CSV table of C-alpha atoms in Angstrom, one decimal:
chain,number,residue,atom,x,y,z
A,1,UNK,CA,-22.1,10.0,3.6
A,2,UNK,CA,-24.3,7.2,2.3
A,3,UNK,CA,-28.0,7.0,3.0
A,4,UNK,CA,-27.4,4.0,5.3
A,5,UNK,CA,-24.8,5.8,7.3
A,6,UNK,CA,-27.1,8.8,7.8
A,7,UNK,CA,-29.9,6.6,9.3
A,8,UNK,CA,-28.0,5.4,12.4
A,9,UNK,CA,-28.2,7.6,15.5
A,10,UNK,CA,-26.4,7.2,18.8
A,11,UNK,CA,-28.9,6.0,21.4
A,12,UNK,CA,-27.0,7.8,24.2
A,13,UNK,CA,-26.3,11.1,22.6
A,14,UNK,CA,-29.1,11.3,20.0
A,15,UNK,CA,-26.8,12.4,17.2
A,16,UNK,CA,-25.9,10.8,13.9
A,17,UNK,CA,-23.1,8.2,13.8
A,18,UNK,CA,-20.3,9.1,11.4
A,19,UNK,CA,-17.6,7.0,9.7
A,20,UNK,CA,-14.4,7.1,11.7
A,21,UNK,CA,-11.2,5.1,12.2
A,22,UNK,CA,-11.6,2.4,14.8
A,23,UNK,CA,-9.0,-0.2,16.0
A,24,UNK,CA,-10.4,-3.7,15.8
A,25,UNK,CA,-8.5,-6.0,18.2
A,26,UNK,CA,-8.6,-9.8,18.6
A,27,UNK,CA,-6.2,-12.2,20.3
A,28,UNK,CA,-3.6,-9.5,20.8
A,29,UNK,CA,-3.7,-8.3,17.2
A,30,UNK,CA,-5.2,-4.9,16.2
A,31,UNK,CA,-5.7,-3.1,13.0
A,32,UNK,CA,-7.5,0.1,11.9
A,33,UNK,CA,-10.8,0.0,10.0
A,34,UNK,CA,-13.5,2.5,9.3
A,35,UNK,CA,-16.8,2.0,11.1
A,36,UNK,CA,-19.7,4.2,12.2
A,37,UNK,CA,-19.0,5.9,15.4
A,38,UNK,CA,-20.6,8.5,17.7
A,39,UNK,CA,-18.5,11.6,17.5
A,40,UNK,CA,-19.5,12.5,21.1
A,41,UNK,CA,-19.3,9.3,23.2
A,42,UNK,CA,-17.3,7.1,20.9
A,43,UNK,CA,-20.0,4.3,20.6
A,44,UNK,CA,-19.2,2.1,17.6
A,45,UNK,CA,-21.9,0.5,15.5
A,46,UNK,CA,-21.2,-3.0,14.2
A,47,UNK,CA,-23.9,-4.2,11.8
A,48,UNK,CA,-25.0,-7.9,12.1
A,49,UNK,CA,-23.8,-8.8,8.6
A,50,UNK,CA,-20.3,-7.5,9.5
A,51,UNK,CA,-20.2,-9.3,12.9
A,52,UNK,CA,-21.3,-12.6,11.2
A,53,UNK,CA,-19.3,-12.1,8.0
A,54,UNK,CA,-15.9,-10.4,7.9
A,55,UNK,CA,-15.4,-10.4,11.6
A,56,UNK,CA,-15.8,-14.2,11.9
A,57,UNK,CA,-13.4,-14.7,8.9
A,58,UNK,CA,-10.8,-12.5,10.6
A,59,UNK,CA,-11.3,-14.3,13.9
A,60,UNK,CA,-10.8,-17.7,12.2
A,61,UNK,CA,-7.7,-16.4,10.5
A,62,UNK,CA,-6.1,-15.1,13.7
A,63,UNK,CA,-7.1,-18.3,15.6
A,64,UNK,CA,-5.4,-20.5,13.0
A,65,UNK,CA,-2.0,-18.8,13.2
B,1,UNK,CA,-9.6,-24.4,-12.6
B,2,UNK,CA,-5.8,-24.7,-12.9
B,3,UNK,CA,-4.0,-23.8,-16.0
B,4,UNK,CA,-0.4,-23.0,-16.8
B,5,UNK,CA,-1.1,-19.3,-16.9
B,6,UNK,CA,0.7,-17.6,-14.0
B,7,UNK,CA,-0.6,-14.4,-12.3
B,8,UNK,CA,1.7,-11.7,-10.9
B,9,UNK,CA,0.0,-10.9,-7.7
B,10,UNK,CA,2.2,-7.9,-6.8
B,11,UNK,CA,1.1,-6.1,-10.0
B,12,UNK,CA,-2.5,-6.2,-9.0
B,13,UNK,CA,-2.3,-3.2,-6.8
B,14,UNK,CA,-6.0,-2.5,-6.8
B,15,UNK,CA,-6.4,-5.7,-4.7
B,16,UNK,CA,-4.5,-4.0,-2.0
B,17,UNK,CA,-6.3,-0.6,-2.1
B,18,UNK,CA,-7.2,0.6,1.4
B,19,UNK,CA,-5.3,-2.4,2.9
B,20,UNK,CA,-2.3,-0.4,4.0
B,21,UNK,CA,0.5,1.9,2.9
B,22,UNK,CA,2.5,-0.9,1.2
B,23,UNK,CA,1.8,-4.2,-0.6
B,24,UNK,CA,3.4,-6.2,2.1
B,25,UNK,CA,3.0,-6.9,5.8
B,26,UNK,CA,4.6,-4.6,8.4
B,27,UNK,CA,4.1,-1.4,6.4
B,28,UNK,CA,6.5,1.5,7.1
B,29,UNK,CA,6.8,0.7,10.8
B,30,UNK,CA,8.8,-2.4,9.9
B,31,UNK,CA,10.9,-0.4,7.5
B,32,UNK,CA,11.6,2.2,10.2
B,33,UNK,CA,12.5,-0.5,12.7
B,34,UNK,CA,15.0,-2.1,10.3
B,35,UNK,CA,16.6,1.2,9.5
B,36,UNK,CA,16.9,2.1,13.2
B,37,UNK,CA,18.8,-1.2,13.7
B,38,UNK,CA,21.2,-0.3,10.9
B,39,UNK,CA,21.7,3.3,12.0
B,40,UNK,CA,23.0,4.5,8.6
B,41,UNK,CA,24.6,7.9,8.5
B,42,UNK,CA,23.1,10.9,6.6
B,43,UNK,CA,23.7,10.8,2.9
B,44,UNK,CA,23.9,7.0,2.8
B,45,UNK,CA,23.1,5.4,-0.5
B,46,UNK,CA,20.2,3.0,-0.2
B,47,UNK,CA,18.6,0.9,-3.0
B,48,UNK,CA,15.1,-0.6,-2.8
B,49,UNK,CA,15.2,-3.7,-4.9
B,50,UNK,CA,11.6,-4.5,-6.0
B,51,UNK,CA,10.4,-1.0,-5.1
B,52,UNK,CA,7.1,-1.6,-6.9
B,53,UNK,CA,4.9,1.5,-6.9
B,54,UNK,CA,7.5,3.4,-4.8
B,55,UNK,CA,5.6,3.7,-1.5
B,56,UNK,CA,8.6,2.9,0.6
B,57,UNK,CA,10.9,5.1,-1.5
B,58,UNK,CA,8.6,8.1,-1.1
B,59,UNK,CA,8.4,7.5,2.6
B,60,UNK,CA,12.2,7.2,3.0
B,61,UNK,CA,12.7,10.4,1.0
B,62,UNK,CA,10.3,12.2,3.2
B,63,UNK,CA,11.6,10.9,6.6
B,64,UNK,CA,15.3,10.1,6.1
B,65,UNK,CA,18.4,12.0,4.8
B,66,UNK,CA,19.4,9.2,2.5
B,67,UNK,CA,20.0,9.0,-1.3
B,68,UNK,CA,17.3,6.5,-2.2
B,69,UNK,CA,17.2,4.6,-5.4
B,70,UNK,CA,14.8,1.9,-6.6
B,71,UNK,CA,14.5,-0.8,-9.2
B,72,UNK,CA,11.7,-3.1,-10.3
B,73,UNK,CA,11.1,-5.2,-13.4
B,74,UNK,CA,7.5,-4.2,-13.7
B,75,UNK,CA,7.0,-1.2,-16.1
B,76,UNK,CA,3.4,-1.0,-14.8
B,77,UNK,CA,4.5,-0.5,-11.2
B,78,UNK,CA,7.3,1.9,-12.1
B,79,UNK,CA,4.8,4.0,-14.0
B,80,UNK,CA,2.7,4.2,-10.8
B,81,UNK,CA,5.8,5.2,-8.9
B,82,UNK,CA,6.6,7.9,-11.4
B,83,UNK,CA,3.0,9.3,-11.1
B,84,UNK,CA,3.5,9.5,-7.4
B,85,UNK,CA,6.6,11.7,-7.9
B,86,UNK,CA,9.2,9.0,-7.3
B,87,UNK,CA,12.0,9.7,-9.8
B,88,UNK,CA,15.2,7.7,-8.9
B,89,UNK,CA,13.9,4.4,-10.3
B,90,UNK,CA,15.2,2.1,-13.0
B,91,UNK,CA,13.7,-0.9,-14.6
B,92,UNK,CA,15.8,-3.8,-13.7
B,93,UNK,CA,15.7,-7.3,-12.2
B,94,UNK,CA,17.5,-8.1,-9.0
B,95,UNK,CA,19.7,-10.6,-10.8
B,96,UNK,CA,21.2,-7.8,-13.0
B,97,UNK,CA,21.5,-4.5,-11.2
B,98,UNK,CA,22.8,-1.4,-13.2
B,99,UNK,CA,24.9,-0.1,-10.3
B,100,UNK,CA,28.7,0.1,-9.9
B,101,UNK,CA,30.4,-2.3,-7.6
B,102,UNK,CA,30.8,-1.5,-3.8
B,103,UNK,CA,29.1,1.9,-4.1
B,104,UNK,CA,25.9,1.3,-2.0
B,105,UNK,CA,25.6,1.5,1.8
B,106,UNK,CA,22.4,-0.5,2.1
B,107,UNK,CA,20.0,-2.7,0.0
B,108,UNK,CA,16.5,-3.1,1.1
B,109,UNK,CA,14.4,-5.8,-0.4
B,110,UNK,CA,11.0,-6.1,1.1
B,111,UNK,CA,8.8,-9.1,0.0
B,112,UNK,CA,10.8,-9.3,-3.2
B,113,UNK,CA,13.6,-11.9,-3.0
B,114,UNK,CA,11.1,-14.7,-2.9
B,115,UNK,CA,9.5,-13.7,-6.2
B,116,UNK,CA,12.8,-13.4,-8.1
B,117,UNK,CA,13.6,-15.9,-10.8
B,118,UNK,CA,17.0,-16.7,-9.4
B,119,UNK,CA,17.6,-15.6,-5.8
B,120,UNK,CA,21.1,-16.9,-5.8
B,121,UNK,CA,22.2,-14.7,-8.6
B,122,UNK,CA,20.4,-11.7,-7.0
B,123,UNK,CA,22.3,-12.2,-3.8
B,124,UNK,CA,25.5,-12.3,-5.8
B,125,UNK,CA,24.5,-9.0,-7.3
B,126,UNK,CA,23.7,-7.5,-3.8
B,127,UNK,CA,27.1,-8.6,-2.6
B,128,UNK,CA,28.8,-7.0,-5.6
B,129,UNK,CA,27.1,-3.6,-5.3
B,130,UNK,CA,27.3,-3.2,-1.5
B,131,UNK,CA,30.3,-1.6,0.0
B,132,UNK,CA,32.2,-3.7,2.6
B,133,UNK,CA,30.1,-3.9,5.8
B,134,UNK,CA,27.1,-2.5,3.8
B,135,UNK,CA,23.7,-3.7,5.0
B,136,UNK,CA,21.3,-6.1,3.4
B,137,UNK,CA,17.8,-5.5,4.9
B,138,UNK,CA,15.5,-8.3,3.9
B,139,UNK,CA,11.9,-8.9,4.9
B,140,UNK,CA,9.9,-11.6,3.4
B,141,UNK,CA,7.8,-14.7,3.8
B,142,UNK,CA,9.2,-17.9,5.3
B,143,UNK,CA,7.9,-21.4,5.7
B,144,UNK,CA,7.2,-22.5,9.2
B,145,UNK,CA,6.3,-26.0,8.2
B,146,UNK,CA,8.8,-27.3,5.6
B,147,UNK,CA,6.7,-30.4,4.9
B,148,UNK,CA,4.1,-28.1,3.3
B,149,UNK,CA,6.5,-26.2,1.1
B,150,UNK,CA,6.0,-28.4,-2.1
B,151,UNK,CA,2.3,-27.5,-2.3
B,152,UNK,CA,3.1,-23.8,-2.2
B,153,UNK,CA,5.6,-24.1,-5.0
B,154,UNK,CA,3.0,-25.4,-7.3
B,155,UNK,CA,0.6,-22.5,-7.0
B,156,UNK,CA,-0.2,-20.7,-10.3
B,157,UNK,CA,0.4,-17.3,-8.7
B,158,UNK,CA,3.6,-15.4,-8.6
B,159,UNK,CA,3.8,-14.1,-5.1
B,160,UNK,CA,6.1,-14.2,-2.1
B,161,UNK,CA,4.5,-17.4,-1.0
B,162,UNK,CA,5.8,-19.5,-3.8
B,163,UNK,CA,9.5,-18.7,-3.2
B,164,UNK,CA,9.4,-18.9,0.6
B,165,UNK,CA,11.9,-21.1,2.3
B,166,UNK,CA,12.4,-22.4,5.9
B,167,UNK,CA,14.5,-20.1,8.2
B,168,UNK,CA,17.6,-22.2,8.2
B,169,UNK,CA,17.7,-22.4,4.4
B,170,UNK,CA,17.3,-18.6,4.2
B,171,UNK,CA,20.1,-17.9,6.6
B,172,UNK,CA,22.4,-20.5,5.0
B,173,UNK,CA,21.7,-19.0,1.6
B,174,UNK,CA,22.5,-15.4,2.7
B,175,UNK,CA,25.8,-16.5,4.4
B,176,UNK,CA,26.8,-18.5,1.3
B,177,UNK,CA,27.0,-15.1,-0.5
B,178,UNK,CA,29.5,-13.6,2.0
B,179,UNK,CA,27.1,-11.9,4.4
B,180,UNK,CA,27.0,-12.2,8.1
B,181,UNK,CA,23.5,-12.3,9.5
B,182,UNK,CA,23.2,-9.8,12.4
B,183,UNK,CA,19.4,-9.9,13.0
B,184,UNK,CA,16.6,-12.5,12.5
B,185,UNK,CA,13.3,-11.5,13.8
B,186,UNK,CA,9.9,-13.1,13.4
B,187,UNK,CA,7.2,-10.7,12.4
B,188,UNK,CA,4.4,-13.2,11.7
B,189,UNK,CA,2.0,-11.0,13.7
B,190,UNK,CA,2.4,-8.3,11.0
B,191,UNK,CA,1.4,-11.0,8.4
B,192,UNK,CA,-1.7,-11.9,10.4
B,193,UNK,CA,-2.7,-8.2,10.6
B,194,UNK,CA,-2.1,-7.9,6.8
B,195,UNK,CA,-4.3,-10.9,6.2
B,196,UNK,CA,-7.0,-9.6,8.5
B,197,UNK,CA,-6.9,-6.3,6.5
B,198,UNK,CA,-7.2,-8.2,3.2
B,199,UNK,CA,-10.3,-10.1,4.6
B,200,UNK,CA,-11.7,-6.8,5.7
B,201,UNK,CA,-11.2,-5.3,2.3
B,202,UNK,CA,-12.5,-8.4,0.3
B,203,UNK,CA,-14.9,-10.2,2.7
B,204,UNK,CA,-12.8,-13.4,3.0
B,205,UNK,CA,-9.5,-14.8,1.8
B,206,UNK,CA,-11.4,-17.1,-0.6
B,207,UNK,CA,-12.9,-13.9,-2.3
B,208,UNK,CA,-9.4,-12.3,-2.3
B,209,UNK,CA,-7.9,-15.3,-4.2
B,210,UNK,CA,-10.9,-15.4,-6.6
B,211,UNK,CA,-10.3,-11.8,-7.5
B,212,UNK,CA,-6.6,-12.2,-7.6
B,213,UNK,CA,-6.7,-14.9,-10.3
B,214,UNK,CA,-9.3,-16.7,-12.3
B,215,UNK,CA,-6.8,-19.4,-12.9
B,216,UNK,CA,-6.0,-20.3,-9.3
B,217,UNK,CA,-8.3,-22.5,-7.3
B,218,UNK,CA,-8.9,-20.6,-4.0
B,219,UNK,CA,-9.3,-23.8,-2.1
B,220,UNK,CA,-6.0,-25.1,-3.4
B,221,UNK,CA,-4.3,-21.9,-2.5
B,222,UNK,CA,-5.7,-21.8,1.0
B,223,UNK,CA,-5.0,-25.5,1.6
B,224,UNK,CA,-1.4,-25.0,0.5
B,225,UNK,CA,-1.0,-22.0,2.8
B,226,UNK,CA,-2.5,-23.9,5.7
B,227,UNK,CA,0.0,-26.7,5.2
B,228,UNK,CA,3.1,-24.6,4.9
B,229,UNK,CA,2.1,-22.2,7.7
B,230,UNK,CA,3.9,-19.1,6.2
B,231,UNK,CA,5.5,-16.7,8.6
B,232,UNK,CA,7.1,-13.3,8.0
B,233,UNK,CA,10.6,-12.3,9.0
B,234,UNK,CA,13.1,-9.4,9.1
B,235,UNK,CA,16.7,-10.3,8.5
B,236,UNK,CA,19.6,-7.8,8.5
B,237,UNK,CA,23.0,-8.9,7.3
B,238,UNK,CA,26.3,-7.1,6.6
B,239,UNK,CA,28.6,-7.7,3.7
B,240,UNK,CA,31.7,-9.6,4.8
B,241,UNK,CA,31.2,-12.9,6.4
B,242,UNK,CA,33.5,-14.7,8.9
B,243,UNK,CA,36.1,-15.1,6.1
B,244,UNK,CA,35.2,-12.0,4.2
């Protein structure tokens, strides 16, 4: 686990988030990716650079179909 | 920068690491779906033309009771297949297949016909080596906007995009070689997911095309793709047309 991954804690459960498979879905299309997730409550952490970077690119691609 | 040097995208397997189980849209779910539609009996002889690193062959050997063979012109990809324990492979092009006539029950060619030098001769070969009523399972790219096809043809990258045709042309071409088309299904959603996975892996399609080729202009590639609006299809045909 990288240093950055160890830093993030779940605010609800107060335990470290761990990399896990998560289905990302948009406009009826879903695909599995690895993101930090709370092993207890399932809360997923999406960093800002991911939300404004790859996620925007994927959204544009799916909108342009 | 554009030069005459061409890049074989399908040989750059590291670009597709962590993207999925195969270097093509649909993955094994689409392969399973196609085989369920054919309902081949146990022991059927199946050839994967353009087997690449052998991912589908390994999957088929594990999940089906078929005799699975594969061929690919790329020594590099066949070596990878061999390292993964896939043995029944031969180095050959689709236009010249080292198999006896009418001995195979099915041919599967996934994202491969569109990169062959001469698809017409390849289809002639498929018709030769399949038994009567044998299945041709084809999934590949097609062009949803024929007006944009010329731009895709000029791309300096050897990929399924360059050889893609409109649906009517593909069906006509298959029928011309003595097949009757049983199934045509659009699977463009699988292509969208595949593209999304590539973006996730590389950050953007622009970065993907930059990594794929230093000779291809990413903007040119993306503009050509946007014009042609590529889709993805599954076609299943049986040897023996209306007259055959």
